[in-house]
PDB file of C-alpha atoms in Angstrom:
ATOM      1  CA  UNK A   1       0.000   0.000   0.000  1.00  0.00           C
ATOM      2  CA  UNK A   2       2.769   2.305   0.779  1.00  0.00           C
ATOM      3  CA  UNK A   3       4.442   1.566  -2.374  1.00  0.00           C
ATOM      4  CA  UNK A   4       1.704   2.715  -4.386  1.00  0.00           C
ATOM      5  CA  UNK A   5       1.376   5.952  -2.190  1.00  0.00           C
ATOM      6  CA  UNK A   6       4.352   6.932  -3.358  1.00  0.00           C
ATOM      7  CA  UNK A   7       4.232   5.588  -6.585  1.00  0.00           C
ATOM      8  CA  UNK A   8       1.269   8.084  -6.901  1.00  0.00           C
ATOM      9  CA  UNK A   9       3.012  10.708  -5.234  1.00  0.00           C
ATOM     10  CA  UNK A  10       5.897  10.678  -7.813  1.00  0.00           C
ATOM     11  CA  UNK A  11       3.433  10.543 -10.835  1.00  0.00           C
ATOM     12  CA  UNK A  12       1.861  13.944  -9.161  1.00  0.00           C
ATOM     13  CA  UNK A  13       4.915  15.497  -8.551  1.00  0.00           C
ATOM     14  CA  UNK A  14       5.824  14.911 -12.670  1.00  0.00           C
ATOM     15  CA  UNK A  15       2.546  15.973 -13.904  1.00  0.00           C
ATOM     16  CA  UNK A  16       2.364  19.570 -11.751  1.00  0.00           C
ATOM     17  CA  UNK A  17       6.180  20.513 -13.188  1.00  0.00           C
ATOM     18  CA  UNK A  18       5.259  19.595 -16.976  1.00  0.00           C
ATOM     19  CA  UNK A  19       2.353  21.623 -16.513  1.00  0.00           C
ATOM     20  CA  UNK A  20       4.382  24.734 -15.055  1.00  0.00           C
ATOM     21  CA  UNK A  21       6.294  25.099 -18.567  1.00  0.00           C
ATOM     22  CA  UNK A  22       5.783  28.300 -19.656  1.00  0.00           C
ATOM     23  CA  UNK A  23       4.751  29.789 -22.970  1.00  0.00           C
ATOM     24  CA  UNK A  24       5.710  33.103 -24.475  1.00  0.00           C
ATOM     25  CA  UNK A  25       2.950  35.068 -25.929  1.00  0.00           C
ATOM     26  CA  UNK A  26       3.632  38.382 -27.666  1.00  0.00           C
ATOM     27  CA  UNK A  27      -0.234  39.802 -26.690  1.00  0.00           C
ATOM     28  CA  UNK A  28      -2.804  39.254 -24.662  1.00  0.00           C
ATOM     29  CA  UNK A  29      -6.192  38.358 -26.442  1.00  0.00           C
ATOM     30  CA  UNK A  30      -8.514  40.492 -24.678  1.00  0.00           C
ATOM     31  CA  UNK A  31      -5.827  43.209 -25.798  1.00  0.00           C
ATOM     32  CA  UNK A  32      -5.375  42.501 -29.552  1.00  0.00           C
ATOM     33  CA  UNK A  33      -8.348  44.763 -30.356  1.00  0.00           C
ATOM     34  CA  UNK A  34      -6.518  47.509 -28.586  1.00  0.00           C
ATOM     35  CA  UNK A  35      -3.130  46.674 -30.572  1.00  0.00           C
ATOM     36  CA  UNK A  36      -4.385  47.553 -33.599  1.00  0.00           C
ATOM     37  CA  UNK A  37      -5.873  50.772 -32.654  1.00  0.00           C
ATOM     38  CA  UNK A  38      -4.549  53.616 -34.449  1.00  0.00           C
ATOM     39  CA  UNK A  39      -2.389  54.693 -38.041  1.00  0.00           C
ATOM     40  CA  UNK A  40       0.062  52.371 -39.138  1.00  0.00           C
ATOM     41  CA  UNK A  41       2.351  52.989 -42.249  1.00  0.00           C
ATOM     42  CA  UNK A  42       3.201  50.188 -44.811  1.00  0.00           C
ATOM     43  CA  UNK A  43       6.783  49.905 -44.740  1.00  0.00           C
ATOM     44  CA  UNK A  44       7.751  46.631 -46.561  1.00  0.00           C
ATOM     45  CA  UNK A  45       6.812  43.847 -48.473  1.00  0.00           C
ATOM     46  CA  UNK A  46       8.531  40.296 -48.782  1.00  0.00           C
ATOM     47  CA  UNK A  47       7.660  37.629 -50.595  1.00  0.00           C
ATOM     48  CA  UNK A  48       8.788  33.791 -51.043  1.00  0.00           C
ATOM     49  CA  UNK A  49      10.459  33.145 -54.442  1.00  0.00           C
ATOM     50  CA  UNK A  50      10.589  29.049 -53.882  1.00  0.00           C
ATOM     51  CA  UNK A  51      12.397  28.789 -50.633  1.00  0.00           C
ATOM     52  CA  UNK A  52      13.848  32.070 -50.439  1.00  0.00           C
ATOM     53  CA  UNK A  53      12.587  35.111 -48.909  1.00  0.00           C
ATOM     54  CA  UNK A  54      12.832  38.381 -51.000  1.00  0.00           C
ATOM     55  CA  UNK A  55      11.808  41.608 -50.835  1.00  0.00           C
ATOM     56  CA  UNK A  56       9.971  43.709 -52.955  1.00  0.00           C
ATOM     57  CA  UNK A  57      10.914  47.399 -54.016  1.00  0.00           C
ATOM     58  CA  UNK A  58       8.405  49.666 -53.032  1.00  0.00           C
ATOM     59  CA  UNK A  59       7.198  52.498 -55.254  1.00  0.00           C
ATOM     60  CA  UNK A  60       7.393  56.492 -54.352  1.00  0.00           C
ATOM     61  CA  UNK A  61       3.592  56.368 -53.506  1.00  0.00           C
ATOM     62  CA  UNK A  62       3.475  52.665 -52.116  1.00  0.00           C
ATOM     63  CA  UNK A  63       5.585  54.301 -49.001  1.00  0.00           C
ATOM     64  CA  UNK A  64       2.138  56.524 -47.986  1.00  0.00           C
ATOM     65  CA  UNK A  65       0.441  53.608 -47.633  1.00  0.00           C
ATOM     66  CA  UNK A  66      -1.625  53.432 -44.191  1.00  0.00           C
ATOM     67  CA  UNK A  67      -4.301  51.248 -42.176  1.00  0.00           C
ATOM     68  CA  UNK A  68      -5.964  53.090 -39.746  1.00  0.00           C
ATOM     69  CA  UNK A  69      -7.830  50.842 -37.213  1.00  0.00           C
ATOM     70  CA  UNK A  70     -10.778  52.416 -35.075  1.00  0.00           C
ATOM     71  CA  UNK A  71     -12.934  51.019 -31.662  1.00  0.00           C
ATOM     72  CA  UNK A  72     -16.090  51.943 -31.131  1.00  0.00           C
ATOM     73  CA  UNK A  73     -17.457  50.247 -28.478  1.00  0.00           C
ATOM     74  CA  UNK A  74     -17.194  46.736 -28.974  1.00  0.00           C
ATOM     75  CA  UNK A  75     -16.225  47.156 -32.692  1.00  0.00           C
ATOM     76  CA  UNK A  76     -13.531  47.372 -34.567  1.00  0.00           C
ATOM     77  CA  UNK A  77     -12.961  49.095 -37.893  1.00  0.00           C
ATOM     78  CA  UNK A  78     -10.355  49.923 -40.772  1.00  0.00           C
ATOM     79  CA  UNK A  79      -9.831  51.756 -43.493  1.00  0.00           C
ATOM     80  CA  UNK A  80      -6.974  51.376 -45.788  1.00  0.00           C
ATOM     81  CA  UNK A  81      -5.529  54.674 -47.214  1.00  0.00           C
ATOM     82  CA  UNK A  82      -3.692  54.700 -50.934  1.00  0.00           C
ATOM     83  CA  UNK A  83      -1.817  57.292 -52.541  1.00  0.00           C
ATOM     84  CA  UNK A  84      -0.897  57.402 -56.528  1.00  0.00           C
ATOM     85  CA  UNK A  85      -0.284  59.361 -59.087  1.00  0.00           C
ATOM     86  CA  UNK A  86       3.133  60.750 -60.655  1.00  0.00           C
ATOM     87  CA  UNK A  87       3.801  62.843 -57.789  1.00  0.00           C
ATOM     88  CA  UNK A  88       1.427  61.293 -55.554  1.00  0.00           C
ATOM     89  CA  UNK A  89      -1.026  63.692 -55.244  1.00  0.00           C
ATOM     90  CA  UNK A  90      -4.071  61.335 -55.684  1.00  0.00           C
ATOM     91  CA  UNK A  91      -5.644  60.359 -52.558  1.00  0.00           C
ATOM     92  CA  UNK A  92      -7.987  57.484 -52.379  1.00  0.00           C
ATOM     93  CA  UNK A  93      -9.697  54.997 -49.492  1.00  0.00           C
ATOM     94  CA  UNK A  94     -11.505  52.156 -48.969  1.00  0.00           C
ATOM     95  CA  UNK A  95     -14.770  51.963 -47.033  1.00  0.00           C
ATOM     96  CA  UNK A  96     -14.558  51.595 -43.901  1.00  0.00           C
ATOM     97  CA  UNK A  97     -14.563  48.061 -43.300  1.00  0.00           C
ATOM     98  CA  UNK A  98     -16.229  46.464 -39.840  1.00  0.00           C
ATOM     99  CA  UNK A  99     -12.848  44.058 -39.142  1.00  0.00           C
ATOM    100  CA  UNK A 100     -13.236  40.623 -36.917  1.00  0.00           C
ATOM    101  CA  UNK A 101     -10.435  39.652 -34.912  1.00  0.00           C
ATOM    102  CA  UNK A 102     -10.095  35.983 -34.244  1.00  0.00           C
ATOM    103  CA  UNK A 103      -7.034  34.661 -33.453  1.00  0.00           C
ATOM    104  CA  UNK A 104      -4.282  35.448 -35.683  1.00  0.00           C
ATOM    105  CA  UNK A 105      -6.899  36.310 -38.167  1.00  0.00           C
ATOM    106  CA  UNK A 106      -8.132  39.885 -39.742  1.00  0.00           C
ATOM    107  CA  UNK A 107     -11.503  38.763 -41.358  1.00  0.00           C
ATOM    108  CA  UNK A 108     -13.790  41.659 -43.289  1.00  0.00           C
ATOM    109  CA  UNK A 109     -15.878  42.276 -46.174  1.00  0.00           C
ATOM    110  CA  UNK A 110     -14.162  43.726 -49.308  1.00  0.00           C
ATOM    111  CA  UNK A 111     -17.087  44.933 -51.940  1.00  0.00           C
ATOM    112  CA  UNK A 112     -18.921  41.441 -51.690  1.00  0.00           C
ATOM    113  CA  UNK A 113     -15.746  39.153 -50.779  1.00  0.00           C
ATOM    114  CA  UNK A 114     -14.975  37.484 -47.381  1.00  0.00           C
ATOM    115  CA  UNK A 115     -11.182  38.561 -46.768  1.00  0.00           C
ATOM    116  CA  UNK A 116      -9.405  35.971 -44.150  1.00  0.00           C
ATOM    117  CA  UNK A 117      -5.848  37.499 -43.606  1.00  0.00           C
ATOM    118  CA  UNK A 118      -3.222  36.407 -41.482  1.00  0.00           C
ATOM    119  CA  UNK A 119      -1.222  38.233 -39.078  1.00  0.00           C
ATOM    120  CA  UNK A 120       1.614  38.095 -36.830  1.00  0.00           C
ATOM    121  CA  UNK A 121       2.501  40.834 -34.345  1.00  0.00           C
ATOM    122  CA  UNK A 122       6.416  41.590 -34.412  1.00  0.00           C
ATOM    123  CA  UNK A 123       6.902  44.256 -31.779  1.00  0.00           C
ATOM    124  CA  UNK A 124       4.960  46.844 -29.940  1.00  0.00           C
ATOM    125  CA  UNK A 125       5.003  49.058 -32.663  1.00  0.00           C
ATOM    126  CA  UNK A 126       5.189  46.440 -35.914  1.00  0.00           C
ATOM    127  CA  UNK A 127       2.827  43.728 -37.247  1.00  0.00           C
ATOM    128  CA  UNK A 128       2.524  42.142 -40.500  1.00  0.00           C
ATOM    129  CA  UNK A 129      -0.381  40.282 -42.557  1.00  0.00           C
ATOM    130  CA  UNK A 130       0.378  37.821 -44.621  1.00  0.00           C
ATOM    131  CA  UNK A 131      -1.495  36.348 -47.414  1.00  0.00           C
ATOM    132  CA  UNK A 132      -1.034  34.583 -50.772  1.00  0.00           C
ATOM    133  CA  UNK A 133      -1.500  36.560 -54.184  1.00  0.00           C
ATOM    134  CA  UNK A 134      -0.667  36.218 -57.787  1.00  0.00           C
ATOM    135  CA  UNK A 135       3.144  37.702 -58.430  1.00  0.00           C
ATOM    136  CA  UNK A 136       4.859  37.269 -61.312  1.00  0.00           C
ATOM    137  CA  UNK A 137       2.609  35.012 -62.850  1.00  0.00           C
ATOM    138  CA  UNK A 138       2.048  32.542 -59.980  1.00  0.00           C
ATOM    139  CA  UNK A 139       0.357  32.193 -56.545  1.00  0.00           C
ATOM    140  CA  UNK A 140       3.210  33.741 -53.864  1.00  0.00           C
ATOM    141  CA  UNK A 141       3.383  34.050 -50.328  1.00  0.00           C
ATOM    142  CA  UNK A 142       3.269  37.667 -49.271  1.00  0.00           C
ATOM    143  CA  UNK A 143       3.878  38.962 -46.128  1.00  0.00           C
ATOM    144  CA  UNK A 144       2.982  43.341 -45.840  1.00  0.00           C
ATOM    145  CA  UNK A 145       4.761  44.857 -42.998  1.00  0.00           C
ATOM    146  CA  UNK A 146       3.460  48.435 -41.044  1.00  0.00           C
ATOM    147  CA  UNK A 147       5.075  50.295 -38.139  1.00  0.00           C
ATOM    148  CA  UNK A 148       2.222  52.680 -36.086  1.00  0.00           C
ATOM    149  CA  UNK A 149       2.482  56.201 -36.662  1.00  0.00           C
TER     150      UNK A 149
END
């Protein structure tokens, strides 16, 4: 009886310091919302050329890129903000989309399309979305990069 006493005791011992292992996490869920709040310039695009990683040049205008994410109450918005033009003096915008946070997931309606976009937050002031587009005449990994304003 004694043996399996501490037998048991052992096993309880093992499973309380395997489940003490800790996990980093970048953000805090009920916070995400908040993250995003806010301008945030486009500042770089990669994308995956077969296994490699490369990054795209990005045009005069492409650097005035923004997203600017809004709260109101319990929801959140965004509106994405384009420049063009030869000197890029024309100013354009999307509607301003209602945006659904779930996971590492952006989800919103563009014109009559369900957009799913991933998205990975790099630092306190940098997060990307990544997503897979046509690019030089095939389907490429793309991963957009903004810094908050």
């Amino acid at each position: 009886m004694m043996k399996i006493f501490v037998f048991m005791l052992c096993c309880g011992f093992v499973l309380n310091c395997q489940s003490q292992s800790q996990t980093v996490k970048i953000q805090d869920p009920q916070n995400e919302k908040d993250y995003f709040v806010g301008k945030w310039k486009f500042i770089g695009e990669t994308y995956k050329d077969g296994e490699v990683n490369k990054e795209y040049p990005l045009k005069k205008c492409m650097k005035q890129y923004t997203l600017l994410f809004e709260k109101e109450k319990e929801n959140m918005f965004f509106t994405k903000n384009f420049v063009s033009g030869e000197n890029c003096e024309i100013k354009s915008s999307s509607r301003r989309n209602l945006l659904t946070i779930k996971g590492s997931s952006l989800q919103y309606m563009d014109g009559d399309l369900k957009e799913s976009k991933q998205f990975k937050i790099i630092s306190k002031n940098k997060f990307s979305i990544m997503y897979s587009d046509i690019m030089f005449g095939k389907v490429t990994d793309i991963e957009d990069i903004y810094e908050r304003q």
